[in-house]
Amino acid sequence: MTSIEPLSGSSSIIDILDPADDRIAAFRDVRERDLTRSGQFIAEGAVVLDQILASRRFRPVSLLVLRERLDGLSARLSALPAYVPIYRAEREVFDRIAGFPVHRGVMALAEPVLASGEADVEAALEATLESRGNIVVACGLSNHDNMGAIFRNAAAFGAGAVILDERACDPLYRKAIRVSVGTVFTVPFVRWGSAAEIAERLSSMGYECLALTPNAADALRDIRDIRPRALFLGAEGDGLEDSVMSRCRPVRIEMAPGLDSLNVATSAALVLHHLAFPARS
Amino acid sequence: MTSIEPLSGSSSIIDILDPADDRIAAFRDVRERDLTRSGQFIAEGAVVLDQILASRRFRPVSLLVLRERLDGLSARLSALPAYVPIYRAEREVFDRIAGFPVHRGVMALAEPVLASGEADVEAALEATLESRGNIVVACGLSNHDNMGAIFRNAAAFGAGAVILDERACDPLYRKAIRVSVGTVFTVPFVRWGSAAEIAERLSSMGYECLALTPNAADALRDIRDIRPRALFLGAEGDGLEDSVMSRCRPVRIEMAPGLDSLNVATSAALVLHHLAFPARS
């Protein structure tokens, strides 16, 4: 009972009438699933899909699209490679597949093109050193909203790469992808070892490692020279271990008296903006 | 079957054994409820409770506390006024009351002390003018996470008040309170009319109205003088209407080429930090 019709481009559109259809198994109960073991992941929304198509590190495997959204997406969809099937479903079937009412109406199953992003990141780190730019190191962050927001801010202020320590959560988790507005697909990232090892390695490459701490002598606006820097971010609450802090230059974000409460991704935005666009003197 | 025992301070602890108990009706199915019509609201967590106790605009009506959390909270709870009952429940009853598994283990039903925050805000606006400080105007924002984050950032960087236009969502909504880390109780706020009327009124008081737009001639770092300012924030996507923009000085946040994507609360943090702590020259 499935009709298949060619798109104006090259992919085929396949109607899905049964939520139990095996071909859309990856999209089923998407909130409960963790596909990360297979290396594949689900991305939602047209903007995020654009970022996957713009990335050379990830590729779409298949799409699930709400029937009524198909026309609005046709320009994007005709840019898809021919091997990517587009599954189309009515709202009722779509929501039953996803397991909740989906607003965006387009989901992509995607996967990394390279087994590891290591080479890509090495190139990004070299380029960032060369241009005296900045990178971000996310240590022990367990909140996917914060992880996504860190990528969004890294992209906004041109950070060259994001390095994850062994404990940081997965940027390709559904919620992180959504909050990042798809920038997890365009900002190169890689997972290295412990935060202290990362600080060691980046320092030896020529990066100045920065860490935020309310008691630092230097405020953000005291940092006025331009050089390659790595901003270390710890989990809200726990912060960074001493073994990492001792390898970093401490810096503080000035706040109203009596307050020391700022979201970790917001802190990253303040530092990255300042480093990328220092005040004119 | 209810035991009542006095706390070391003055409030009484009342055991709740039945989720259907009328005395905790306000806490029932808290995710689905909208108490705003009654003016009361539910706040979760110890940090948020502290903010309510520190505020002179809000007061606790009653508390619901998980039995196992009671000891850890005793210092706070003994500071409660005697008229505030503390309802205590075992985890199973607590979760059934709330309608979902509650992590924080303390919820407060609270209400405004003043019928309107108008007088409080007027005083805050006067003080801010005097000190050449900054305020925030939230226009048409419908996302409670963003609203909460705007308050958190307003508090962090010492903004004197938040003005809401007629369309902005309620800062006392459960999720906004949580994301604000309780700063909705300490940063004075009030709802006025349309965004354009607010701009008119604040300008006539002596505030320079600022609005973010990617095409502005002035970047944030070009603003170097100190004067009372009102930062107008529009909803992500829609932005501010022309009738508001025309009353504001446009300013842009510099970003990496090709990108113009920043969360509205993060944008507010960047501007408020810059205005409060301008770069040293």
Coordinates of C-alpha atoms in Angstrom, one line a residue:
Chain A
M1 CA 0.0 0.0 0.0
T2 CA 3.0 2.3 -0.4
S3 CA 3.4 4.7 -3.3
I4 CA 6.8 5.8 -4.4
E5 CA 7.2 8.9 -6.5
P6 CA 10.3 10.6 -7.8
L7 CA 11.1 14.1 -6.5
S8 CA 11.9 16.9 -8.9
G9 CA 15.5 16.2 -7.9
S10 CA 16.8 12.7 -7.5
S11 CA 15.6 11.3 -4.2
S12 CA 12.4 9.2 -4.0
I13 CA 9.5 10.0 -1.8
I14 CA 8.0 7.0 -0.1
D15 CA 4.7 7.1 1.7
I16 CA 4.7 5.6 5.2
L17 CA 1.2 4.5 6.3
D18 CA 2.1 2.2 9.2
P19 CA 4.0 3.6 12.2
A20 CA 5.4 0.1 12.6
D21 CA 7.0 0.1 9.2
D22 CA 10.6 -1.2 9.4
R23 CA 12.0 1.4 7.1
I24 CA 11.4 4.2 9.6
A25 CA 12.5 2.2 12.7
A26 CA 15.2 4.8 13.5
F27 CA 12.6 7.5 13.9
R28 CA 10.4 5.5 16.3
D29 CA 10.0 6.8 19.8
V30 CA 12.7 9.3 19.1
R31 CA 12.7 10.9 22.6
E32 CA 13.5 7.6 24.3
R33 CA 16.2 6.4 21.8
D34 CA 19.9 6.7 22.1
L35 CA 21.4 6.0 18.7
T36 CA 24.8 7.1 19.6
R37 CA 26.2 3.6 19.9
S38 CA 25.6 3.1 16.2
G39 CA 27.1 6.5 15.4
Q40 CA 23.9 7.6 13.9
F41 CA 21.7 10.3 15.2
I42 CA 18.4 12.1 14.6
A43 CA 18.3 15.8 13.7
E44 CA 15.1 17.9 13.6
G45 CA 14.0 20.9 11.6
A46 CA 14.8 22.5 8.3
V47 CA 17.6 24.8 9.7
V48 CA 19.4 21.8 11.2
L49 CA 19.0 19.8 8.0
D50 CA 20.7 22.7 6.2
Q51 CA 23.7 22.5 8.5
I52 CA 24.0 18.8 7.9
L53 CA 24.0 19.3 4.1
A54 CA 26.6 22.1 4.5
S55 CA 28.9 19.9 6.6
R56 CA 31.5 17.6 5.2
R57 CA 31.7 15.6 8.4
F58 CA 28.1 14.3 8.4
R59 CA 25.6 13.0 5.9
P60 CA 21.9 12.3 5.9
V61 CA 20.9 8.7 5.8
S62 CA 17.1 9.2 5.4
L63 CA 14.4 11.8 6.1
L64 CA 11.0 11.6 7.6
V65 CA 8.8 14.5 6.5
L66 CA 5.3 15.5 7.4
R67 CA 3.1 15.5 4.3
E68 CA 2.0 19.2 4.7
R69 CA 5.6 20.4 5.1
L70 CA 6.8 18.8 1.9
D71 CA 6.1 21.6 -0.5
G72 CA 7.8 24.2 1.7
L73 CA 10.9 22.0 1.8
S74 CA 11.1 21.1 -1.8
A75 CA 14.1 23.3 -2.7
R76 CA 16.1 21.7 0.1
L77 CA 15.0 18.2 -0.6
S78 CA 15.9 18.3 -4.3
A79 CA 19.4 19.1 -3.2
L80 CA 19.6 15.7 -1.4
P81 CA 21.8 13.0 -2.9
A82 CA 19.8 10.3 -4.7
Y83 CA 20.6 7.6 -2.2
V84 CA 18.7 9.4 0.6
P85 CA 15.1 8.2 0.8
I86 CA 12.5 10.7 1.9
Y87 CA 9.7 9.1 3.9
R88 CA 6.5 11.0 4.0
A89 CA 3.7 10.6 6.5
E90 CA 0.4 12.2 7.5
R91 CA 0.5 14.0 10.9
E92 CA -1.2 11.2 12.8
V93 CA 1.2 8.6 11.5
F94 CA 4.2 11.0 12.0
D95 CA 3.3 11.7 15.6
R96 CA 2.8 8.0 16.3
I97 CA 6.2 7.2 14.9
A98 CA 7.9 9.9 16.8
G99 CA 6.0 9.2 20.0
F100 CA 5.0 12.8 20.6
P101 CA 3.5 15.7 18.7
V102 CA 6.2 16.9 16.4
H103 CA 6.1 20.6 15.5
R104 CA 8.9 20.9 13.0
G105 CA 7.7 18.2 10.6
V106 CA 11.1 17.1 9.4
M107 CA 13.5 14.7 10.9
A108 CA 16.8 13.5 9.4
L109 CA 18.6 10.3 10.3
A110 CA 22.3 11.1 9.8
E111 CA 25.8 9.7 10.4
P112 CA 29.4 10.9 10.5
V113 CA 31.3 10.6 7.2
L114 CA 34.6 10.1 8.9
A115 CA 35.2 7.4 11.5
S116 CA 36.8 10.1 13.6
G117 CA 36.9 13.9 13.5
E118 CA 40.5 13.9 14.6
A119 CA 42.1 14.9 11.3
D120 CA 39.5 17.6 10.8
V121 CA 40.1 19.0 14.2
E122 CA 43.9 18.9 13.9
A123 CA 43.5 21.0 10.8
A124 CA 41.2 23.4 12.6
L125 CA 43.6 23.7 15.5
E126 CA 46.5 24.5 13.2
A127 CA 44.4 27.1 11.4
T128 CA 43.3 28.7 14.7
L129 CA 46.8 28.9 16.0
E130 CA 47.9 30.5 12.7
S131 CA 45.1 33.1 12.9
R132 CA 45.5 33.7 16.7
G133 CA 41.9 32.6 17.2
N134 CA 40.1 30.8 19.9
I135 CA 38.8 27.3 20.7
V136 CA 36.6 25.9 23.4
V137 CA 37.2 22.9 25.7
A138 CA 34.1 21.4 27.3
C139 CA 34.9 19.4 30.4
G140 CA 32.4 17.2 32.3
L141 CA 29.4 19.0 31.0
S142 CA 26.4 16.8 31.4
N143 CA 23.6 19.1 30.3
H144 CA 22.7 18.8 26.7
D145 CA 21.1 22.2 26.5
N146 CA 24.3 23.8 27.7
M147 CA 26.4 21.7 25.2
G148 CA 24.2 22.8 22.3
A149 CA 24.3 26.4 23.4
I150 CA 28.1 26.3 23.7
F151 CA 28.3 25.2 20.1
R152 CA 25.9 27.9 19.0
N153 CA 28.0 30.5 20.7
A154 CA 31.3 29.0 19.4
A155 CA 29.9 29.3 15.9
A156 CA 28.6 32.9 16.5
F157 CA 32.0 34.1 17.6
G158 CA 34.2 32.1 15.2
A159 CA 35.7 29.6 17.6
G160 CA 37.8 27.2 15.5
A161 CA 36.9 23.9 17.3
V162 CA 35.4 22.4 20.4
I163 CA 37.4 19.7 22.3
L164 CA 35.4 17.5 24.7
D165 CA 37.0 15.7 27.6
E166 CA 36.2 12.1 28.4
R167 CA 33.3 13.0 30.6
A168 CA 31.4 15.6 28.5
C169 CA 28.0 14.6 27.1
D170 CA 27.4 13.9 23.5
P171 CA 26.8 17.0 21.2
L172 CA 25.0 14.7 18.8
Y173 CA 22.3 14.0 21.3
R174 CA 18.9 15.1 20.0
K175 CA 18.4 18.0 22.4
A176 CA 22.0 19.3 22.0
I177 CA 21.6 19.3 18.2
R178 CA 18.3 21.3 18.5
V179 CA 19.7 23.9 20.9
S180 CA 22.9 24.3 18.8
V181 CA 20.7 25.2 15.8
G182 CA 22.7 22.6 13.9
T183 CA 26.1 24.2 14.6
V184 CA 27.3 20.8 16.0
F185 CA 27.6 19.9 12.4
T186 CA 29.7 22.8 11.3
V187 CA 32.0 23.5 14.2
P188 CA 34.7 20.7 14.2
F189 CA 34.8 18.8 17.5
V190 CA 36.6 15.8 18.9
R191 CA 36.8 13.9 22.2
W192 CA 40.2 13.6 23.8
G193 CA 41.2 12.3 27.3
S194 CA 41.1 14.0 30.6
A195 CA 40.7 17.8 31.0
A196 CA 44.2 18.0 32.4
E197 CA 45.7 16.1 29.5
I198 CA 43.9 18.4 27.1
A199 CA 45.3 21.5 28.8
E200 CA 48.8 20.0 28.7
R201 CA 48.4 19.2 25.0
L202 CA 46.9 22.5 24.0
S203 CA 49.5 24.5 26.0
S204 CA 52.4 22.6 24.3
M205 CA 50.8 23.5 20.9
G206 CA 50.9 27.2 21.8
Y207 CA 47.4 27.9 23.1
E208 CA 47.0 29.9 26.2
C209 CA 44.4 28.0 28.3
L210 CA 41.8 30.2 30.1
A211 CA 39.5 29.2 32.9
L212 CA 36.7 31.2 34.5
T213 CA 36.8 31.7 38.2
P214 CA 35.2 34.4 40.3
N215 CA 38.3 35.2 42.3
A216 CA 40.7 35.7 39.3
A217 CA 42.8 38.9 39.4
D218 CA 42.1 39.5 35.7
A219 CA 38.7 40.5 34.6
L220 CA 37.7 39.8 31.0
R221 CA 38.4 43.4 30.0
D222 CA 42.0 43.1 31.3
I223 CA 42.7 40.6 28.5
R224 CA 43.6 42.9 25.6
D225 CA 46.3 41.1 23.6
I226 CA 45.4 38.8 20.8
R227 CA 46.8 35.3 20.8
P228 CA 45.5 31.7 20.3
R229 CA 43.4 30.8 23.3
A230 CA 41.5 27.8 24.6
L231 CA 38.6 28.5 26.9
F232 CA 38.0 25.7 29.4
L233 CA 34.4 25.3 30.6
G234 CA 33.4 23.1 33.4
A235 CA 30.0 21.9 34.5
E236 CA 27.8 24.4 36.3
G237 CA 28.2 23.7 40.0
D238 CA 31.2 21.5 39.9
G239 CA 33.5 23.6 37.8
L240 CA 37.0 22.5 36.8
E241 CA 39.4 20.3 38.8
D242 CA 42.5 21.8 40.4
S243 CA 44.7 19.8 38.0
V244 CA 43.1 21.8 35.1
M245 CA 42.9 25.1 36.9
S246 CA 46.7 25.0 37.6
R247 CA 47.4 24.8 33.9
C248 CA 45.0 27.7 33.0
R249 CA 45.2 31.4 33.3
P250 CA 42.3 32.4 35.6
V251 CA 39.9 35.1 34.4
R252 CA 36.7 36.4 35.8
I253 CA 33.5 37.8 34.4
E254 CA 32.5 40.9 36.3
M255 CA 29.1 40.8 37.8
A256 CA 26.8 42.8 40.1
P257 CA 28.0 42.7 43.8
G258 CA 26.9 39.5 45.6
L259 CA 26.1 37.6 42.5
D260 CA 28.1 34.8 40.9
S261 CA 25.5 33.1 38.8
L262 CA 25.8 32.8 35.0
N263 CA 24.9 30.0 32.7
V264 CA 28.1 28.3 31.4
A265 CA 27.2 28.8 27.7
T266 CA 26.4 32.5 28.4
S267 CA 29.8 32.8 30.0
A268 CA 31.4 31.2 27.0
A269 CA 29.6 33.8 24.8
L270 CA 30.9 36.7 26.8
V271 CA 34.5 35.4 26.7
L272 CA 34.5 34.4 23.0
H273 CA 32.9 37.7 22.0
H274 CA 35.5 39.7 24.0
L275 CA 38.4 37.7 22.5
A276 CA 37.1 37.9 19.0
F277 CA 36.1 41.5 19.1
P278 CA 38.2 43.3 21.7
A279 CA 37.2 46.8 22.7
R280 CA 38.7 49.5 20.6
S281 CA 41.2 51.8 22.4
Chain B
M1 CA -4.0 10.3 60.4
T2 CA -1.9 13.5 60.1
S3 CA 0.7 14.4 62.7
I4 CA 1.6 18.0 63.3
E5 CA 4.8 18.9 65.0
P6 CA 6.4 22.3 65.6
L7 CA 9.7 23.1 63.8
S8 CA 12.6 24.5 65.7
G9 CA 11.6 27.9 64.4
S10 CA 7.9 28.8 64.3
S11 CA 6.2 27.1 61.3
S12 CA 4.5 23.7 61.8
I13 CA 5.3 20.6 59.9
I14 CA 2.2 18.7 58.7
D15 CA 2.5 15.2 57.3
I16 CA 0.6 14.6 54.1
L17 CA -0.3 11.0 53.5
D18 CA -2.9 11.3 50.8
P19 CA -2.1 12.9 47.5
A20 CA -5.8 14.0 47.3
D21 CA -5.5 16.0 50.5
D22 CA -7.2 19.4 50.0
R23 CA -4.4 21.3 51.8
I24 CA -1.9 20.7 49.1
A25 CA -4.3 21.2 46.2
A26 CA -2.2 24.0 44.7
F27 CA 0.8 21.6 44.3
R28 CA -1.2 18.9 42.5
D29 CA -0.3 18.2 38.9
V30 CA 1.9 21.2 38.9
R31 CA 3.1 20.8 35.3
E32 CA -0.4 21.2 34.0
R33 CA -1.5 24.0 36.2
D34 CA -1.7 27.7 35.5
L35 CA -2.1 29.5 38.8
T36 CA -1.4 32.9 37.3
R37 CA -5.0 34.0 37.3
S38 CA -5.1 33.7 41.1
G39 CA -1.8 35.6 41.2
Q40 CA -0.2 32.7 43.0
F41 CA 2.6 30.6 41.6
I42 CA 4.7 27.5 42.4
A43 CA 8.5 27.8 42.8
E44 CA 10.8 24.8 43.0
G45 CA 14.1 24.2 44.8
A46 CA 16.0 25.6 47.7
V47 CA 17.8 28.4 45.8
V48 CA 14.6 29.8 44.4
L49 CA 13.0 29.6 47.9
D50 CA 15.9 31.7 49.2
Q51 CA 15.1 34.4 46.6
I52 CA 11.5 34.5 47.6
L53 CA 12.5 34.9 51.2
A54 CA 14.9 37.7 50.2
S55 CA 12.3 39.5 48.2
R56 CA 9.9 42.1 49.6
R57 CA 7.5 41.7 46.7
F58 CA 6.6 38.1 47.1
R59 CA 5.9 35.9 50.1
P60 CA 5.5 32.1 50.6
V61 CA 2.0 30.8 51.2
S62 CA 2.9 27.2 52.0
L63 CA 5.7 24.7 51.3
L64 CA 5.7 21.0 50.2
V65 CA 8.8 19.2 51.2
L66 CA 10.1 15.7 50.6
R67 CA 10.7 14.0 53.9
E68 CA 14.3 13.1 53.2
R69 CA 15.1 16.7 52.3
L70 CA 13.8 18.2 55.5
D71 CA 16.9 18.0 57.5
G72 CA 19.1 19.7 54.9
L73 CA 16.6 22.5 54.7
S74 CA 16.1 23.1 58.4
A75 CA 18.1 26.3 58.6
R76 CA 16.0 27.8 55.8
L77 CA 12.7 26.5 57.1
S78 CA 13.2 27.9 60.5
A79 CA 13.5 31.3 59.0
L80 CA 9.9 31.0 57.6
P81 CA 7.2 33.1 59.1
A82 CA 4.9 31.2 61.5
Y83 CA 1.9 31.5 59.2
V84 CA 3.5 29.4 56.5
P85 CA 2.7 25.7 56.9
I86 CA 5.2 23.1 55.8
Y87 CA 3.7 20.0 54.3
R88 CA 5.9 17.0 54.4
A89 CA 5.4 13.9 52.2
E90 CA 7.3 10.7 51.4
R91 CA 8.7 10.4 47.9
E92 CA 5.8 8.3 46.6
V93 CA 3.2 10.7 47.8
F94 CA 5.2 13.7 46.7
D95 CA 5.6 12.5 43.2
R96 CA 1.9 11.6 43.0
I97 CA 1.0 15.1 44.1
A98 CA 3.3 16.8 41.7
G99 CA 2.3 14.4 38.9
F100 CA 5.9 13.7 37.9
P101 CA 9.2 12.6 39.6
V102 CA 10.4 15.7 41.4
H103 CA 14.2 16.0 41.9
R104 CA 14.4 19.1 44.0
G105 CA 12.2 17.9 46.8
V106 CA 10.9 21.3 47.8
M107 CA 8.2 23.4 46.2
A108 CA 6.7 26.7 47.5
L109 CA 3.3 28.2 46.8
A110 CA 3.9 31.9 46.8
E111 CA 2.1 35.1 45.9
P112 CA 2.9 38.8 45.4
V113 CA 2.8 41.0 48.5
L114 CA 1.8 44.2 46.5
A115 CA -1.2 44.2 44.2
S116 CA 1.1 45.8 41.6
G117 CA 4.8 46.1 41.3
E118 CA 4.4 49.6 39.7
A119 CA 5.6 51.6 42.7
D120 CA 8.6 49.3 43.2
V121 CA 9.5 49.6 39.6
E122 CA 9.1 53.4 39.6
A123 CA 11.6 53.6 42.4
A124 CA 14.0 51.2 40.6
L125 CA 13.7 53.3 37.4
E126 CA 14.5 56.5 39.3
A127 CA 17.5 54.9 41.1
T128 CA 18.8 53.5 37.8
L129 CA 18.5 56.9 36.1
E130 CA 20.4 58.4 39.0
S131 CA 23.2 55.9 38.8
R132 CA 23.3 55.9 35.0
G133 CA 22.5 52.2 35.0
N134 CA 20.6 49.9 32.7
I135 CA 17.2 48.3 32.4
V136 CA 15.8 45.6 30.1
V137 CA 12.5 45.7 28.1
A138 CA 11.2 42.4 27.0
C139 CA 8.8 42.6 24.1
G140 CA 6.6 39.8 22.7
L141 CA 8.9 37.1 24.2
S142 CA 6.9 33.9 24.3
N143 CA 9.5 31.4 25.4
H144 CA 9.7 30.9 29.2
D145 CA 13.3 29.6 29.1
N146 CA 14.4 32.8 27.5
M147 CA 12.4 35.0 29.9
G148 CA 13.9 33.2 32.9
A149 CA 17.4 33.5 31.4
I150 CA 16.9 37.2 30.7
F151 CA 16.2 37.8 34.4
R152 CA 19.2 35.7 35.4
N153 CA 21.4 37.9 33.2
A154 CA 19.7 41.1 34.3
A155 CA 20.6 40.2 37.9
A156 CA 24.1 39.1 37.0
F157 CA 24.9 42.5 35.4
G158 CA 22.9 44.7 37.8
A159 CA 20.1 45.8 35.5
G160 CA 17.7 47.8 37.6
A161 CA 14.4 46.5 36.4
V162 CA 12.7 44.5 33.6
I163 CA 9.7 46.1 31.8
L164 CA 7.4 43.7 30.0
D165 CA 5.2 44.7 27.1
E166 CA 1.6 43.6 26.8
R167 CA 2.6 40.5 24.8
A168 CA 5.5 39.1 26.8
C169 CA 5.0 35.8 28.6
D170 CA 4.8 35.6 32.4
P171 CA 8.1 35.5 34.4
L172 CA 6.2 33.8 37.2
Y173 CA 5.5 30.7 35.1
R174 CA 7.1 27.6 36.6
K175 CA 9.8 27.1 34.0
A176 CA 10.7 30.8 33.8
I177 CA 11.2 30.8 37.6
R178 CA 13.4 27.8 37.5
V179 CA 15.7 29.0 34.6
S180 CA 15.9 32.4 36.3
V181 CA 17.4 30.7 39.4
G182 CA 14.8 32.8 41.3
T183 CA 15.9 36.2 40.1
V184 CA 12.4 36.9 39.0
F185 CA 11.8 37.5 42.7
T186 CA 14.6 40.0 43.2
V187 CA 14.7 42.0 39.9
P188 CA 11.7 44.4 40.0
F189 CA 9.5 43.9 37.0
V190 CA 6.2 45.3 35.7
R191 CA 4.0 45.0 32.7
W192 CA 3.2 48.1 30.7
G193 CA 1.5 48.6 27.4
S194 CA 2.8 48.3 23.9
A195 CA 6.5 48.2 23.1
A196 CA 6.3 51.5 21.3
E197 CA 4.5 53.2 24.3
I198 CA 7.2 51.8 26.6
A199 CA 10.0 53.3 24.3
E200 CA 8.2 56.6 24.3
R201 CA 7.8 56.6 28.1
L202 CA 11.4 55.6 28.9
S203 CA 12.8 58.1 26.4
S204 CA 10.9 60.9 28.0
M205 CA 12.3 59.8 31.4
G206 CA 15.8 60.1 30.1
Y207 CA 16.7 56.6 29.1
E208 CA 18.5 55.9 25.8
C209 CA 16.6 53.0 24.2
L210 CA 18.8 50.4 22.5
A211 CA 17.8 47.7 20.1
L212 CA 19.9 45.0 18.5
T213 CA 19.9 44.7 14.8
P214 CA 22.6 43.0 12.6
N215 CA 22.8 46.0 10.3
A216 CA 23.4 48.7 12.9
A217 CA 26.3 51.1 12.2
D218 CA 27.5 50.9 15.8
A219 CA 28.9 47.7 17.2
L220 CA 28.6 47.1 20.9
R221 CA 32.2 48.1 21.5
D222 CA 31.5 51.5 19.9
I223 CA 29.2 52.4 22.8
R224 CA 31.6 53.8 25.3
D225 CA 29.9 56.5 27.2
I226 CA 27.9 55.7 30.3
R227 CA 24.3 56.8 30.6
P228 CA 21.0 55.3 31.6
R229 CA 19.9 52.8 28.9
A230 CA 17.0 50.6 28.2
L231 CA 17.8 47.5 26.2
F232 CA 14.8 46.4 24.1
L233 CA 14.6 42.7 23.4
G234 CA 12.2 41.1 20.9
A235 CA 11.2 37.5 20.3
E236 CA 13.8 35.4 18.5
G237 CA 12.6 35.3 14.9
D238 CA 10.2 38.1 14.9
G239 CA 12.3 40.8 16.5
L240 CA 11.0 44.3 17.3
E241 CA 8.4 46.2 15.3
D242 CA 9.4 49.2 13.2
S243 CA 7.5 51.5 15.5
V244 CA 9.8 50.4 18.3
M245 CA 13.0 50.3 16.2
S246 CA 12.4 53.9 15.1
R247 CA 12.5 55.0 18.8
C248 CA 15.7 53.1 19.5
R249 CA 19.4 53.5 18.8
P250 CA 20.4 50.5 16.8
V251 CA 23.4 48.5 17.9
R252 CA 24.9 45.2 16.6
I253 CA 26.7 42.3 18.2
E254 CA 29.7 41.4 16.1
M255 CA 29.7 37.8 15.0
A256 CA 31.7 35.5 12.7
P257 CA 31.0 36.2 9.0
G258 CA 27.9 34.7 7.6
L259 CA 26.3 34.1 11.0
D260 CA 23.6 36.0 12.7
S261 CA 22.3 33.6 15.3
L262 CA 22.4 34.2 19.0
N263 CA 20.0 33.4 21.7
V264 CA 18.1 36.5 22.9
A265 CA 19.0 36.1 26.5
T266 CA 22.7 35.5 25.5
S267 CA 22.5 38.8 23.5
A268 CA 21.2 40.5 26.6
A269 CA 24.1 39.2 28.6
L270 CA 26.6 40.5 26.1
V271 CA 25.0 44.0 26.0
L272 CA 24.4 44.3 29.8
H273 CA 27.9 43.1 30.6
H274 CA 29.4 45.6 28.2
L275 CA 27.3 48.5 29.5
A276 CA 28.0 47.7 33.1
F277 CA 31.7 47.0 32.7
P278 CA 33.0 48.9 29.7
A279 CA 36.5 48.1 28.4
R280 CA 39.3 50.1 30.1
S281 CA 41.1 52.5 27.8

